[in-house]
Amino acid sequence: MSGHDPFQRVTAIVDVGAVERNCARLRSGLAPGTELCAVVKGDGYGHGMGECGDAALRGGATRLAVATATEAFELRERLGAEVPVFITGALTGAELDVALQARAELTVWRPDFFAAVAERASMFGFRPRLHVKHDSGMGRLGDREAGGVVRLADAAAADERVELAGIWTHFATADEEDETFLRAQLDAFRALAEPLAERHPGVLLHAANSAATLRGPEFHFAMVRCGIALYGLDPFGRDPAAHGFEAALSLHTYVADVKRIGAGESVGYGRSWRAPVDTWVGVLPVGYGDGFRRGLSNRCEVLVGGARRPLVGTISMDNLTVDLGPGGGVEVGAPAVLIGEQDGERVSAEELAVALGTINYEIPCGLSARVPRAYRT
Ligand SMILES: *Cc1c(COP(=O)(O)O)cnc(C)c1O
């Protein structure tokens, strides 16, 4: 995929064809009839919610999930009435109205919120589809008590103002090697949900994120909810290619200045790096204001002139510096790649995440609104 757009300081290129293929790859591991719900919250993990949602649907997803009411509203405006949109998060009263206007499927667990949904639903003239959430061990949203989940599910099924659409949970450790806790969550959910599914035919059971989906069919139930893998990032934080995924996002900029820095001289705030020998330094007009995190200062590499170059000095809000080496040989205007490939070399989101002590999810999510996204197929 080609590099820097000469009209832009920085561009995140999102290959929506890769999103589509990653979906198809995920689907190939699902039994026929198991639904793929594509998770496009957080602006599609920073990749662009609408474009990635479209690509996921082309790749065989049958439903989209988001975290908030405004995300659901935006999707509904883009997609029209047909595609099911599921909100996984908690909603305030005002957000509930936005969610209902968007005809979104909703998460419920607290009886008072359920009552509010049922009451508001009559004002909107349709029966909202509800997914009752069991907290089987994550300790976030959802009812920890199996009895509460069962009561609420039965109440939703019996209430003609709403429709019981699903029973679901979320795993805390699906990406970890040790499966003990994961299996305890799975067993707890299964014990509660399977009898409910028998009692209420057509209700969807769902539990798996990308990591659990890749672990195998026992986690799949009727639907899986995949996010990170759609974007071609490895849910286990290692190598997406090992699972047949292609990273969809690459981050491109250019060399805005090249200068000679003598041995012992410094670049950047705080003089955190000094040239060990006379060298050439390239200045790239990207910084933490773009979401290229300051914590990467002196800790990662950048692709310039087809080679990996160490990022040196402290990353500023709008600029960063790379050591081009004593030989130099890089012209002002040369394309640079912060995430992605150049001439067969690659810097991955996983690699940057390790350097930052975080997870790959945070790398594209953290790219700020100042970075234009461009879409390629
Ligand atoms: C974000 C999210 C997912 C997707 O998780 P990935 O690890 O990105 O696949 C699934 N379910 C819920 C409830 C989520 O919040």
Tab-separated table of C-alpha atoms and ligand atoms in Angstrom:
chain	number	residue	atom	x	y	z
A	1	MET	CA	0.000	0.000	0.000
A	2	SER	CA	1.396	3.357	-0.985
A	3	GLY	CA	2.669	5.870	1.457
A	4	HIS	CA	2.440	9.459	2.350
A	5	ASP	CA	-0.188	11.780	0.905
A	6	PRO	CA	1.779	14.889	-0.100
A	7	PHE	CA	-1.142	17.111	0.868
A	8	GLN	CA	-1.298	15.950	4.467
A	9	ARG	CA	1.063	16.153	7.391
A	10	VAL	CA	-0.062	12.770	8.658
A	11	THR	CA	-2.617	10.211	7.512
A	12	ALA	CA	-3.934	6.981	8.991
A	13	ILE	CA	-4.697	4.733	6.048
A	14	VAL	CA	-7.350	2.152	6.858
A	15	ASP	CA	-7.586	-0.817	4.520
A	16	VAL	CA	-11.268	-1.706	4.745
A	17	GLY	CA	-10.640	-4.693	2.492
A	18	ALA	CA	-8.502	-6.087	5.310
A	19	VAL	CA	-11.377	-5.579	7.768
A	20	GLU	CA	-13.641	-7.467	5.392
A	21	ARG	CA	-11.140	-10.319	5.023
A	22	ASN	CA	-10.520	-10.479	8.777
A	23	CYS	CA	-14.274	-10.904	9.259
A	24	ALA	CA	-14.387	-13.678	6.710
A	25	ARG	CA	-11.440	-15.324	8.478
A	26	LEU	CA	-13.271	-15.115	11.830
A	27	ARG	CA	-16.418	-16.505	10.288
A	28	SER	CA	-14.556	-19.449	8.826
A	29	GLY	CA	-13.954	-20.628	12.413
A	30	LEU	CA	-17.637	-20.457	13.353
A	31	ALA	CA	-20.215	-23.193	12.977
A	32	PRO	CA	-22.849	-22.455	10.319
A	33	GLY	CA	-25.568	-20.356	11.907
A	34	THR	CA	-23.331	-18.804	14.542
A	35	GLU	CA	-23.610	-15.034	14.178
A	36	LEU	CA	-20.674	-12.674	14.007
A	37	CYS	CA	-21.341	-9.394	15.761
A	38	ALA	CA	-18.702	-6.817	14.773
A	39	VAL	CA	-17.691	-4.503	17.616
A	40	VAL	CA	-17.122	-1.001	16.227
A	41	LYS	CA	-17.197	1.085	19.437
A	42	GLY	CA	-14.633	3.790	20.067
A	43	ASP	CA	-14.809	4.907	16.418
A	44	GLY	CA	-14.029	1.388	15.299
A	45	TYR	CA	-11.051	1.176	17.702
A	46	GLY	CA	-9.837	4.385	16.076
A	47	HIS	CA	-10.201	3.012	12.527
A	48	GLY	CA	-13.506	4.730	11.699
A	49	MET	CA	-16.791	3.292	12.941
A	50	GLY	CA	-18.935	3.709	9.840
A	51	GLU	CA	-16.468	2.527	7.231
A	52	CYS	CA	-15.383	-0.446	9.336
A	53	GLY	CA	-18.999	-1.309	10.116
A	54	ASP	CA	-19.768	-1.380	6.385
A	55	ALA	CA	-16.698	-3.534	5.721
A	56	ALA	CA	-17.603	-5.948	8.527
A	57	LEU	CA	-21.097	-6.389	7.122
A	58	ARG	CA	-19.597	-7.103	3.698
A	59	GLY	CA	-17.327	-9.639	5.410
A	60	GLY	CA	-20.292	-11.506	6.849
A	61	ALA	CA	-21.045	-9.834	10.186
A	62	THR	CA	-24.797	-9.700	10.769
A	63	ARG	CA	-24.898	-7.239	13.645
A	64	LEU	CA	-22.820	-4.357	14.976
A	65	ALA	CA	-22.051	-3.597	18.616
A	66	VAL	CA	-21.168	-0.265	20.182
A	67	ALA	CA	-20.784	0.962	23.739
A	68	THR	CA	-22.839	4.166	23.733
A	69	ALA	CA	-26.157	5.596	22.588
A	70	THR	CA	-24.575	8.249	20.369
A	71	GLU	CA	-22.500	5.627	18.597
A	72	ALA	CA	-25.689	3.640	17.936
A	73	PHE	CA	-27.436	6.760	16.686
A	74	GLU	CA	-24.628	7.557	14.243
A	75	LEU	CA	-24.615	4.008	12.933
A	76	ARG	CA	-28.367	3.984	12.469
A	77	GLU	CA	-28.238	7.196	10.435
A	78	ARG	CA	-25.612	5.656	8.208
A	79	LEU	CA	-27.013	2.152	7.863
A	80	GLY	CA	-30.747	2.603	7.592
A	81	ALA	CA	-33.275	0.565	9.516
A	82	GLU	CA	-32.255	-3.022	8.793
A	83	VAL	CA	-28.945	-3.831	10.485
A	84	PRO	CA	-29.252	-4.799	14.158
A	85	VAL	CA	-27.177	-2.514	16.385
A	86	PHE	CA	-26.475	-3.641	19.939
A	87	ILE	CA	-25.357	-1.345	22.771
A	88	THR	CA	-23.202	-3.146	25.350
A	89	GLY	CA	-22.950	-0.285	27.832
A	90	ALA	CA	-24.928	1.422	30.589
A	91	LEU	CA	-27.247	4.289	29.640
A	92	THR	CA	-28.573	7.329	31.476
A	93	GLY	CA	-32.244	8.220	31.066
A	94	ALA	CA	-31.457	10.752	28.334
A	95	GLU	CA	-29.182	8.267	26.565
A	96	LEU	CA	-31.938	5.649	26.718
A	97	ASP	CA	-34.139	7.920	24.600
A	98	VAL	CA	-31.339	8.364	22.051
A	99	ALA	CA	-30.804	4.591	21.993
A	100	LEU	CA	-34.513	3.928	21.500
A	101	GLN	CA	-34.684	6.498	18.738
A	102	ALA	CA	-31.824	4.583	17.086
A	103	ARG	CA	-33.838	1.346	17.427
A	104	ALA	CA	-30.840	-0.196	19.158
A	105	GLU	CA	-30.869	-3.463	21.054
A	106	LEU	CA	-30.099	-2.737	24.694
A	107	THR	CA	-28.256	-4.277	27.618
A	108	VAL	CA	-30.259	-4.616	30.830
A	109	TRP	CA	-29.527	-5.997	34.272
A	110	ARG	CA	-30.840	-3.583	36.908
A	111	PRO	CA	-34.605	-3.978	37.467
A	112	ASP	CA	-35.069	-0.192	37.725
A	113	PHE	CA	-33.456	0.342	34.328
A	114	PHE	CA	-35.522	-2.486	32.860
A	115	ALA	CA	-38.671	-0.769	34.185
A	116	ALA	CA	-37.572	2.531	32.622
A	117	VAL	CA	-36.993	0.845	29.250
A	118	ALA	CA	-40.387	-0.871	29.323
A	119	GLU	CA	-42.090	2.403	30.215
A	120	ARG	CA	-40.289	4.539	27.628
A	121	ALA	CA	-40.789	1.896	24.924
A	122	SER	CA	-44.512	2.606	24.669
A	123	MET	CA	-43.709	6.233	23.776
A	124	PHE	CA	-41.610	5.020	20.833
A	125	GLY	CA	-44.161	2.556	19.482
A	126	PHE	CA	-41.967	-0.525	19.116
A	127	ARG	CA	-40.727	-3.359	21.286
A	128	PRO	CA	-37.053	-2.876	22.145
A	129	ARG	CA	-34.950	-6.017	22.024
A	130	LEU	CA	-33.162	-6.582	25.324
A	131	HIS	CA	-30.036	-8.566	26.191
A	132	VAL	CA	-29.843	-9.441	29.889
A	133	LYS	CA	-26.300	-9.338	31.168
A	134	HIS	CA	-24.772	-11.768	33.610
A	135	ASP	CA	-21.623	-10.711	35.452
A	136	SER	CA	-19.996	-14.125	35.577
A	137	GLY	CA	-16.721	-12.765	36.949
A	138	MET	CA	-15.668	-9.623	35.116
A	139	GLY	CA	-16.956	-7.507	37.989
A	140	ARG	CA	-18.176	-4.665	35.794
A	141	LEU	CA	-21.673	-4.317	34.357
A	142	GLY	CA	-24.236	-7.080	34.815
A	143	ASP	CA	-25.921	-8.941	37.637
A	144	ARG	CA	-23.584	-11.202	39.600
A	145	GLU	CA	-26.505	-13.214	40.961
A	146	ALA	CA	-27.773	-15.926	38.658
A	147	GLY	CA	-31.213	-15.629	40.261
A	148	GLY	CA	-31.456	-11.951	39.332
A	149	VAL	CA	-30.541	-12.649	35.716
A	150	VAL	CA	-33.123	-15.426	35.484
A	151	ARG	CA	-35.861	-13.284	37.056
A	152	LEU	CA	-35.144	-10.364	34.745
A	153	ALA	CA	-35.009	-12.574	31.647
A	154	ASP	CA	-38.338	-14.180	32.546
A	155	ALA	CA	-39.826	-10.758	33.249
A	156	ALA	CA	-38.617	-9.402	29.900
A	157	ALA	CA	-40.043	-12.435	28.076
A	158	ALA	CA	-43.406	-11.965	29.795
A	159	ASP	CA	-43.644	-8.209	29.219
A	160	GLU	CA	-45.322	-7.368	25.932
A	161	ARG	CA	-43.746	-3.913	25.807
A	162	VAL	CA	-40.288	-5.411	25.204
A	163	GLU	CA	-38.696	-8.465	23.610
A	164	LEU	CA	-36.149	-10.754	25.262
A	165	ALA	CA	-33.383	-10.965	22.650
A	166	GLY	CA	-30.351	-12.307	24.464
A	167	ILE	CA	-28.554	-13.495	27.580
A	168	TRP	CA	-24.890	-12.656	27.687
A	169	THR	CA	-21.689	-12.297	29.632
A	170	HIS	CA	-18.130	-11.071	29.099
A	171	PHE	CA	-14.838	-12.815	29.901
A	172	ALA	CA	-12.075	-11.208	31.955
A	173	THR	CA	-9.143	-13.431	30.958
A	174	ALA	CA	-9.850	-14.863	27.511
A	175	ASP	CA	-6.483	-13.567	26.294
A	176	GLU	CA	-4.482	-15.295	29.043
A	177	GLU	CA	-2.751	-18.619	28.770
A	178	ASP	CA	-4.201	-19.989	32.005
A	179	GLU	CA	-7.811	-20.952	31.285
A	180	THR	CA	-8.889	-21.632	34.887
A	181	PHE	CA	-10.848	-18.431	35.445
A	182	LEU	CA	-12.157	-18.368	31.884
A	183	ARG	CA	-13.589	-21.863	32.333
A	184	ALA	CA	-15.144	-20.930	35.667
A	185	GLN	CA	-16.895	-18.005	33.960
A	186	LEU	CA	-17.972	-20.238	31.081
A	187	ASP	CA	-19.423	-22.848	33.464
A	188	ALA	CA	-21.276	-20.235	35.514
A	189	PHE	CA	-22.765	-18.649	32.404
A	190	ARG	CA	-23.722	-21.960	30.849
A	191	ALA	CA	-25.488	-23.171	33.998
A	192	LEU	CA	-27.655	-20.068	34.037
A	193	ALA	CA	-28.125	-19.382	30.348
A	194	GLU	CA	-28.771	-22.776	28.818
A	195	PRO	CA	-32.014	-23.438	30.759
A	196	LEU	CA	-33.144	-19.895	29.876
A	197	ALA	CA	-32.500	-20.521	26.189
A	198	GLU	CA	-34.628	-23.671	26.397
A	199	ARG	CA	-37.428	-21.822	28.140
A	200	HIS	CA	-37.318	-18.911	25.703
A	201	PRO	CA	-36.698	-20.294	22.210
A	202	GLY	CA	-34.919	-17.889	19.885
A	203	VAL	CA	-33.066	-16.050	22.637
A	204	LEU	CA	-29.418	-15.501	21.688
A	205	LEU	CA	-26.690	-16.588	24.064
A	206	HIS	CA	-23.372	-14.807	23.592
A	207	ALA	CA	-20.126	-14.499	25.504
A	208	ALA	CA	-16.984	-14.531	23.358
A	209	ASN	CA	-14.759	-11.594	22.439
A	210	SER	CA	-12.039	-12.093	19.795
A	211	ALA	CA	-9.703	-14.027	22.091
A	212	ALA	CA	-12.419	-16.432	23.273
A	213	THR	CA	-13.659	-16.831	19.698
A	214	LEU	CA	-10.202	-17.973	18.584
A	215	ARG	CA	-10.019	-20.442	21.479
A	216	GLY	CA	-12.738	-22.600	20.014
A	217	PRO	CA	-16.392	-23.463	19.538
A	218	GLU	CA	-17.260	-24.128	23.174
A	219	PHE	CA	-17.138	-20.356	23.722
A	220	HIS	CA	-19.186	-19.392	20.668
A	221	PHE	CA	-22.823	-20.067	21.653
A	222	ALA	CA	-25.213	-18.454	19.135
A	223	MET	CA	-23.103	-15.368	18.486
A	224	VAL	CA	-19.577	-14.036	19.014
A	225	ARG	CA	-18.688	-10.369	19.569
A	226	CYS	CA	-15.380	-9.594	17.909
A	227	GLY	CA	-13.562	-6.280	17.912
A	228	ILE	CA	-9.785	-6.294	17.915
A	229	ALA	CA	-9.437	-9.143	15.404
A	230	LEU	CA	-11.581	-7.317	12.827
A	231	TYR	CA	-8.934	-4.666	12.662
A	232	GLY	CA	-6.230	-7.279	12.159
A	233	LEU	CA	-4.679	-6.941	15.587
A	234	ASP	CA	-3.816	-9.955	17.726
A	235	PRO	CA	-6.109	-10.328	20.770
A	236	PHE	CA	-3.220	-12.117	22.454
A	237	GLY	CA	-0.901	-9.164	21.776
A	238	ARG	CA	1.650	-11.074	19.711
A	239	ASP	CA	1.409	-11.623	15.960
A	240	PRO	CA	-1.853	-11.148	14.059
A	241	ALA	CA	-0.476	-13.050	11.060
A	242	ALA	CA	-0.300	-16.189	13.236
A	243	HIS	CA	-4.126	-16.200	13.128
A	244	GLY	CA	-4.386	-15.127	9.492
A	245	PHE	CA	-5.306	-11.517	10.275
A	246	GLU	CA	-4.064	-8.448	8.375
A	247	ALA	CA	-3.500	-5.186	10.229
A	248	ALA	CA	-5.917	-2.671	8.693
A	249	LEU	CA	-4.371	0.582	9.888
A	250	SER	CA	-1.081	2.170	8.939
A	251	LEU	CA	0.169	5.601	9.957
A	252	HIS	CA	2.047	7.715	7.440
A	253	THR	CA	3.933	10.985	7.633
A	254	TYR	CA	7.058	12.522	6.077
A	255	VAL	CA	10.426	13.985	6.942
A	256	ALA	CA	9.857	17.720	7.353
A	257	ASP	CA	13.472	18.591	8.150
A	258	VAL	CA	16.884	16.922	8.221
A	259	LYS	CA	19.731	18.345	10.242
A	260	ARG	CA	23.258	17.629	11.314
A	261	ILE	CA	23.594	16.970	15.041
A	262	GLY	CA	27.097	16.820	16.423
A	263	ALA	CA	28.325	14.258	18.960
A	264	GLY	CA	27.099	15.283	22.418
A	265	GLU	CA	24.381	17.604	21.110
A	266	SER	CA	20.744	16.994	21.985
A	267	VAL	CA	17.347	17.133	20.305
A	268	GLY	CA	13.976	17.877	21.882
A	269	TYR	CA	12.563	18.938	25.232
A	270	GLY	CA	14.586	18.071	28.295
A	271	ARG	CA	17.557	16.985	26.165
A	272	SER	CA	16.619	13.340	26.877
A	273	TRP	CA	18.851	12.080	24.023
A	274	ARG	CA	22.322	13.170	23.005
A	275	ALA	CA	23.986	12.098	19.805
A	276	PRO	CA	26.692	9.523	20.619
A	277	VAL	CA	28.486	10.462	17.373
A	278	ASP	CA	27.993	13.062	14.656
A	279	THR	CA	24.766	12.085	12.947
A	280	TRP	CA	21.747	13.201	10.892
A	281	VAL	CA	18.394	13.685	12.554
A	282	GLY	CA	15.049	13.748	10.740
A	283	VAL	CA	12.112	15.707	12.117
A	284	LEU	CA	8.628	14.193	11.577
A	285	PRO	CA	5.685	16.554	12.099
A	286	VAL	CA	3.672	14.178	14.324
A	287	GLY	CA	3.455	14.128	18.095
A	288	TYR	CA	1.400	13.214	21.125
A	289	GLY	CA	-1.230	15.726	19.963
A	290	ASP	CA	-1.901	13.150	17.258
A	291	GLY	CA	-1.978	10.354	19.810
A	292	PHE	CA	1.554	9.168	19.100
A	293	ARG	CA	2.211	8.785	22.760
A	294	ARG	CA	5.014	10.630	24.557
A	295	GLY	CA	5.783	7.422	26.438
A	296	LEU	CA	7.328	6.122	23.199
A	297	SER	CA	10.130	8.703	23.439
A	298	ASN	CA	13.485	6.949	22.932
A	299	ARG	CA	11.642	3.589	22.962
A	300	CYS	CA	10.539	2.727	19.447
A	301	GLU	CA	11.572	2.700	15.811
A	302	VAL	CA	10.192	4.478	12.768
A	303	LEU	CA	10.470	3.457	9.100
A	304	VAL	CA	12.259	6.019	6.941
A	305	GLY	CA	14.029	5.304	3.661
A	306	GLY	CA	13.062	1.637	3.918
A	307	ALA	CA	14.884	1.067	7.209
A	308	ARG	CA	14.086	1.056	10.901
A	309	ARG	CA	15.421	4.200	12.594
A	310	PRO	CA	15.396	4.802	16.328
A	311	LEU	CA	13.027	7.483	17.551
A	312	VAL	CA	15.291	9.726	19.627
A	313	GLY	CA	14.554	12.521	22.051
A	314	THR	CA	11.272	13.386	23.703
A	315	ILE	CA	8.135	13.312	21.558
A	316	SER	CA	6.517	16.768	21.512
A	317	MET	CA	2.879	17.590	20.861
A	318	ASP	CA	3.482	18.195	17.163
A	319	ASN	CA	6.906	16.765	16.268
A	320	LEU	CA	9.220	13.866	16.877
A	321	THR	CA	12.794	13.140	15.875
A	322	VAL	CA	14.563	10.099	14.465
A	323	ASP	CA	18.247	9.264	14.183
A	324	LEU	CA	18.979	8.738	10.492
A	325	GLY	CA	22.558	7.716	11.283
A	326	PRO	CA	25.931	9.213	10.404
A	327	GLY	CA	25.420	8.331	6.738
A	328	GLY	CA	22.202	10.352	6.471
A	329	GLY	CA	20.976	9.803	2.936
A	330	VAL	CA	17.376	10.801	3.638
A	331	GLU	CA	15.939	13.838	1.865
A	332	VAL	CA	13.448	16.312	3.224
A	333	GLY	CA	10.026	15.127	2.035
A	334	ALA	CA	10.848	11.423	2.280
A	335	PRO	CA	7.874	9.299	3.393
A	336	ALA	CA	7.936	7.881	6.914
A	337	VAL	CA	5.827	5.133	8.458
A	338	LEU	CA	5.033	5.113	12.167
A	339	ILE	CA	2.757	2.052	12.040
A	340	GLY	CA	2.764	-0.371	9.124
A	341	GLU	CA	5.114	-1.390	6.344
A	342	GLN	CA	7.731	0.249	4.188
A	343	ASP	CA	9.863	-1.713	1.719
A	344	GLY	CA	9.278	-4.985	3.551
A	345	GLU	CA	10.068	-3.640	7.034
A	346	ARG	CA	7.182	-3.451	9.491
A	347	VAL	CA	6.362	-1.673	12.754
A	348	SER	CA	3.260	-3.183	14.367
A	349	ALA	CA	0.768	-1.827	16.881
A	350	GLU	CA	1.729	-4.828	19.032
A	351	GLU	CA	5.363	-3.708	19.045
A	352	LEU	CA	4.456	-0.141	20.040
A	353	ALA	CA	2.148	-1.465	22.757
A	354	VAL	CA	4.971	-3.508	24.274
A	355	ALA	CA	7.240	-0.448	24.228
A	356	LEU	CA	4.553	1.540	26.040
A	357	GLY	CA	3.621	-1.176	28.524
A	358	THR	CA	0.069	-1.292	27.229
A	359	ILE	CA	-2.081	-3.399	24.893
A	360	ASN	CA	-2.386	-3.073	21.113
A	361	TYR	CA	-6.023	-1.881	21.503
A	362	GLU	CA	-4.766	1.418	22.885
A	363	ILE	CA	-2.546	2.241	19.904
A	364	PRO	CA	-5.177	2.910	17.196
A	365	CYS	CA	-7.790	3.995	19.777
A	366	GLY	CA	-5.383	6.635	20.994
A	367	LEU	CA	-4.848	8.274	17.582
A	368	SER	CA	-6.503	11.647	17.942
A	369	ALA	CA	-9.135	13.339	15.809
A	370	ARG	CA	-6.331	15.483	14.368
A	371	VAL	CA	-5.171	12.496	12.312
A	372	PRO	CA	-7.226	12.223	9.124
A	373	ARG	CA	-8.308	8.685	8.248
A	374	ALA	CA	-8.194	7.691	4.589
A	375	TYR	CA	-9.890	4.532	3.356
A	376	ARG	CA	-8.508	2.015	0.887
A	377	THR	CA	-9.906	-1.271	-0.275
B	1	LIG	C1	-15.145	-4.365	23.371
B	1	LIG	C2	-15.995	-5.548	23.637
B	1	LIG	C3	-15.907	-6.726	22.879
B	1	LIG	C4	-14.831	-6.934	21.828
B	1	LIG	O1	-13.654	-7.366	22.435
B	1	LIG	P1	-12.348	-7.713	21.558
B	1	LIG	O2	-11.380	-8.189	22.559
B	1	LIG	O3	-11.932	-6.407	20.945
B	1	LIG	O4	-12.752	-8.697	20.545
B	1	LIG	C5	-16.812	-7.741	23.116
B	1	LIG	N1	-17.759	-7.615	24.061
B	1	LIG	C6	-17.872	-6.515	24.815
B	1	LIG	C7	-18.909	-6.438	25.859
B	1	LIG	C8	-16.999	-5.466	24.651
B	1	LIG	O5	-17.105	-4.386	25.428
